[in-house]
Coordinates of N, CA and C in Angstrom, one line a residue:
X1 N -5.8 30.0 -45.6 CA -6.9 29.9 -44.7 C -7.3 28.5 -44.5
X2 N -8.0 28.2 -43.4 CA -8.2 26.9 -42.8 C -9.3 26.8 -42.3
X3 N -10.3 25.9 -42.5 CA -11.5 26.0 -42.3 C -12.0 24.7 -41.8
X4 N -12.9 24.5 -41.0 CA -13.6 23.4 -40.6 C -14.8 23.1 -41.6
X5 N -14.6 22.3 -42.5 CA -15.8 22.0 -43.3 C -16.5 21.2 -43.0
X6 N -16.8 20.5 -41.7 CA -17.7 19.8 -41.5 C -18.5 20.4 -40.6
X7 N -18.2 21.8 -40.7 CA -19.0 23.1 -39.5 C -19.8 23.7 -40.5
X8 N -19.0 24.3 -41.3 CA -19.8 25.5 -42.2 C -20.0 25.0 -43.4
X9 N -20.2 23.8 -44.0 CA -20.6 23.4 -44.9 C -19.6 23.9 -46.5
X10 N -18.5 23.6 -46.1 CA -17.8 24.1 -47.2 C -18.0 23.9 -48.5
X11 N -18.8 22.9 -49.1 CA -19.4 22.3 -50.8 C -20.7 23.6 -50.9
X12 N -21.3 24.5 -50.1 CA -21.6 24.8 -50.2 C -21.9 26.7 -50.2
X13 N -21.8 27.5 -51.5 CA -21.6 28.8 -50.8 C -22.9 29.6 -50.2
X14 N -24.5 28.9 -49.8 CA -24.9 29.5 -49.4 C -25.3 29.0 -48.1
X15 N -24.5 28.0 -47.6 CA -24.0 27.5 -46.1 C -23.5 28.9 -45.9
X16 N -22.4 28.8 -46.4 CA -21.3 30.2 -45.9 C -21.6 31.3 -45.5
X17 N -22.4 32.0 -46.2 CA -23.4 32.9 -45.8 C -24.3 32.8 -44.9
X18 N -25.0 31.8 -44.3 CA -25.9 31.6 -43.0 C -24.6 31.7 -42.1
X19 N -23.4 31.0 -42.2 CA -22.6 30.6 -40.8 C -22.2 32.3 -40.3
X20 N -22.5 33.1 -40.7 CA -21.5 34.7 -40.1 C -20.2 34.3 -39.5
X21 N -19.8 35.8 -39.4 CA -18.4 35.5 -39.0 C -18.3 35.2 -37.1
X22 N -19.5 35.1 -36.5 CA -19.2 34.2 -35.1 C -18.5 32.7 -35.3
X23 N -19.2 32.0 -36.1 CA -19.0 30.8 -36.5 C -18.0 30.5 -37.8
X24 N -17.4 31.7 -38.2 CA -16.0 31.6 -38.7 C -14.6 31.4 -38.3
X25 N -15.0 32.1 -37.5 CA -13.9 31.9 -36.1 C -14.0 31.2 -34.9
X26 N -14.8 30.7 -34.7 CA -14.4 29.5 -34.2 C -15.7 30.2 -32.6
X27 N -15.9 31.2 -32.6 CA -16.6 31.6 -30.6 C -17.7 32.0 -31.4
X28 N -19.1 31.3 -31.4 CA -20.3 31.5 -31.6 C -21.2 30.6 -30.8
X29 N -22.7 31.4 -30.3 CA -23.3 30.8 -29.2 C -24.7 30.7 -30.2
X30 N -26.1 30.4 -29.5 CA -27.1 30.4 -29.9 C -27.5 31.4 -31.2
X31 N -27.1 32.4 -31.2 CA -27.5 33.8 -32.0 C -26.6 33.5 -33.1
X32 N -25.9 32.2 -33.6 CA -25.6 32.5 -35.0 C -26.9 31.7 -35.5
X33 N -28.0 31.2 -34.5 CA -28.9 30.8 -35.4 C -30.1 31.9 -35.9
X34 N -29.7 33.3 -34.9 CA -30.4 34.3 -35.3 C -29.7 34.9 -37.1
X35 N -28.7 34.9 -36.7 CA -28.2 35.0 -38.0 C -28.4 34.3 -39.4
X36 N -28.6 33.0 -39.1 CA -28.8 32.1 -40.5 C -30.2 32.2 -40.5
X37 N -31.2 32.9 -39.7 CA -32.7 33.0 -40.2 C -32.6 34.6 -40.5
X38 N -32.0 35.5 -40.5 CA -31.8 36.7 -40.7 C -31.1 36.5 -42.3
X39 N -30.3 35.6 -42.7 CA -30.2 35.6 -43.9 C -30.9 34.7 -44.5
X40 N -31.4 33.9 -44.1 CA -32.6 33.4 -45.1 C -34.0 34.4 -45.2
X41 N -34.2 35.3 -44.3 CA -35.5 35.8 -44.0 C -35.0 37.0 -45.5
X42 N -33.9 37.6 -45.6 CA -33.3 38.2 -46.7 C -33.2 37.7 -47.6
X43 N -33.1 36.3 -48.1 CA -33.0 35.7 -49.1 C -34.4 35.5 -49.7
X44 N -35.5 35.3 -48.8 CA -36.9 35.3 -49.2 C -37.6 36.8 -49.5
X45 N -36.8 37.7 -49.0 CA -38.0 39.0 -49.0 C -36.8 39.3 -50.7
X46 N -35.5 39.0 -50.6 CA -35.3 39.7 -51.9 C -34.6 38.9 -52.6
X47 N -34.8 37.8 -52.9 CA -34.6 36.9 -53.8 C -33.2 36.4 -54.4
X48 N -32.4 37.0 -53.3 CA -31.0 37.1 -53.4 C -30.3 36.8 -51.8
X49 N -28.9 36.1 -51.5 CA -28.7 36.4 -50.3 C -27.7 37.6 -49.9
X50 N -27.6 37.8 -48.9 CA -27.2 39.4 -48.5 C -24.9 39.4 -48.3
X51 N -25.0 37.9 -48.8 CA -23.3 38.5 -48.8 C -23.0 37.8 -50.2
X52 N -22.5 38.1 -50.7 CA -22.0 37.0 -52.4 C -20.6 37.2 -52.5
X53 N -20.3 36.2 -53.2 CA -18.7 36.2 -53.7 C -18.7 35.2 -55.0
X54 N -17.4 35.7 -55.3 CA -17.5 34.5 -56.4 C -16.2 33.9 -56.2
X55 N -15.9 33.7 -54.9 CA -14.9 32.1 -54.0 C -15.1 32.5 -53.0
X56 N -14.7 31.3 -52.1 CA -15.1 31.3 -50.7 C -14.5 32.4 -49.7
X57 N -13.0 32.9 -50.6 CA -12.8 33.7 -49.8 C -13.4 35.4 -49.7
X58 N -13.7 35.6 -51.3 CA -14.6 36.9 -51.0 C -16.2 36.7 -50.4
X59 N -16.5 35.8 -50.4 CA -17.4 35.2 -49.2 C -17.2 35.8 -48.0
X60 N -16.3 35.3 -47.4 CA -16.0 35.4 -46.2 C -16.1 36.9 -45.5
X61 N -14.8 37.4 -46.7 CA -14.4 38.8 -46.8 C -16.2 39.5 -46.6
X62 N -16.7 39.1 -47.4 CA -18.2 39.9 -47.7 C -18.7 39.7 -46.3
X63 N -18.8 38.6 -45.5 CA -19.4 38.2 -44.3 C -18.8 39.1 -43.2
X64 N -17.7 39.3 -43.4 CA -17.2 40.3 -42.4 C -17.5 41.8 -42.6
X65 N -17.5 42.1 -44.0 CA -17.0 43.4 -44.4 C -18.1 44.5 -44.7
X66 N -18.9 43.9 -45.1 CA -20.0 44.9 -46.3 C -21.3 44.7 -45.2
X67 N -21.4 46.1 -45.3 CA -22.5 46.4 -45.0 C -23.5 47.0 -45.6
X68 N -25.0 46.3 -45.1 CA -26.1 46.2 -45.9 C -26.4 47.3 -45.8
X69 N -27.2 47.7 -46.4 CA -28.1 49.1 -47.2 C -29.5 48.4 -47.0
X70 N -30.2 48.8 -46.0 CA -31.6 48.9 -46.4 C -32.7 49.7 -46.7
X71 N -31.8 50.9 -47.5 CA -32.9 51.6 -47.9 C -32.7 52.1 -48.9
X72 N -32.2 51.3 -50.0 CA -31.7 51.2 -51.5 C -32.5 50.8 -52.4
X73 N -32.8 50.9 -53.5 CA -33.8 49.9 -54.4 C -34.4 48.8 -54.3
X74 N -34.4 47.6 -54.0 CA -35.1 46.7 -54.0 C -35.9 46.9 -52.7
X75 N -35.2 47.3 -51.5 CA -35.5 47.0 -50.4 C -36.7 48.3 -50.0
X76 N -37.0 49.3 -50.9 CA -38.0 50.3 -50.6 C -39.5 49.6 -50.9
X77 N -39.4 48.4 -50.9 CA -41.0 47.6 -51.2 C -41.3 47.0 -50.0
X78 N -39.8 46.7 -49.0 CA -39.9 45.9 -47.7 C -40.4 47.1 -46.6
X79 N -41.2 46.1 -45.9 CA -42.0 47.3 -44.6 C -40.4 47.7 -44.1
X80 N -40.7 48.9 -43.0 CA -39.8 49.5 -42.5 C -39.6 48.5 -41.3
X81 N -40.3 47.5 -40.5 CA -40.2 46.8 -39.3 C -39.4 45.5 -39.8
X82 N -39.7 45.3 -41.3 CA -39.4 43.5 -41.6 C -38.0 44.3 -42.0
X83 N -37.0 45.5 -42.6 CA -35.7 45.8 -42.8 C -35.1 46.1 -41.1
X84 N -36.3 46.5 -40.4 CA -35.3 47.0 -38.7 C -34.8 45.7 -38.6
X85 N -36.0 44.5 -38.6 CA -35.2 43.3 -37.9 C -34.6 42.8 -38.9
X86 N -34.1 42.6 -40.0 CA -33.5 41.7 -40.6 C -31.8 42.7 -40.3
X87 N -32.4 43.5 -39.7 CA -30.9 44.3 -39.9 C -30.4 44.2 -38.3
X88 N -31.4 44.0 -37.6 CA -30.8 43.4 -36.0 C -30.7 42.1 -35.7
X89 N -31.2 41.1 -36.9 CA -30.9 39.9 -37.2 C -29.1 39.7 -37.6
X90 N -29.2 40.9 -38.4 CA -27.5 40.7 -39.3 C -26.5 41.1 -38.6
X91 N -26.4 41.9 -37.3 CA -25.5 42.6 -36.7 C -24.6 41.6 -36.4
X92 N -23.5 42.4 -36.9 CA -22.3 41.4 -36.7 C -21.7 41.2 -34.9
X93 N -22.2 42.6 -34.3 CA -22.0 42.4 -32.5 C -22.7 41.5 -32.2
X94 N -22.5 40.2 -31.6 CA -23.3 39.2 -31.5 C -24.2 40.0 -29.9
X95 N -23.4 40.5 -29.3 CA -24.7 41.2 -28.1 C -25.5 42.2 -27.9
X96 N -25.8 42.6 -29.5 CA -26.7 43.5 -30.1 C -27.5 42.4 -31.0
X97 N -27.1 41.6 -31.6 CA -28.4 41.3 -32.1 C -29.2 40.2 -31.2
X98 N -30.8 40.5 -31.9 CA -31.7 39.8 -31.4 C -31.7 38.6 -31.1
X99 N -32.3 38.3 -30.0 CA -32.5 36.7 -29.2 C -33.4 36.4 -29.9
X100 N -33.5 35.0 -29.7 CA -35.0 34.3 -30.7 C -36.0 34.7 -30.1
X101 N -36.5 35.1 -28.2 CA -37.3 35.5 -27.8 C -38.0 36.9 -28.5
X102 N -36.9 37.7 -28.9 CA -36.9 39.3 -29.3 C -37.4 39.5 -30.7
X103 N -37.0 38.6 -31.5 CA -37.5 38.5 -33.2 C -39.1 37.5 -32.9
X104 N -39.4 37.0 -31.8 CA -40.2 36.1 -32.0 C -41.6 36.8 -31.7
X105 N -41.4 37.9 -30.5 CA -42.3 38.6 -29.4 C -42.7 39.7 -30.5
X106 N -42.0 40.2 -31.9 CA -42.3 40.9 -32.8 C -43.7 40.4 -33.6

């Protein structure tokens, strides 16, 4: 695998996790910044971030692959509106998830 580390912050694994897989591959527009506040906004409500690995490549794998559960243990403390959006924050279809207008007008 081959990666641009002066894009996605490769020294770092929770760069990796903000960049999604728009900006893994190389075609990503405005909305991967919806993405990296969708996983920071996850990282603050549960004290954890929402893809892990232990190397960069099950990272990655995780960023493409796994999908979140939000209505599992930890996340039954989170209101039902702050998991809608963190989860139309996370959508991997970049023309399904939310504009910064649409998370903002919330």
């Amino acid at each position: 695998m081959h990666f641009k580390s002066e894009l996605i912050g490769i020294g770092r694994k929770s760069s990796l996790c903000c960049a999604g897989g728009s900006v893994l591959s190389g075609n990503y527009s405005e909305k991967v910044d919806i993405w990296s506040c969708g996983v920071l906004l996850h990282a603050l409500l549960m004290g954890f971030l929402p893809f892990q690995g232990d190397s960069l490549e099950n990272i990655f794998k995780a960023i493409k692959n796994v999908e979140l559960d939000f209505h599992a243990g930890l996340w039954k403390s989170v209101s039902s509106p702050a998991r809608d959006l963190i989860g139309k924050m996370l959508t991997r279809d970049v023309s399904a998830r939310k504009t910064a207008d649409e998370v903002l007008s919330k």
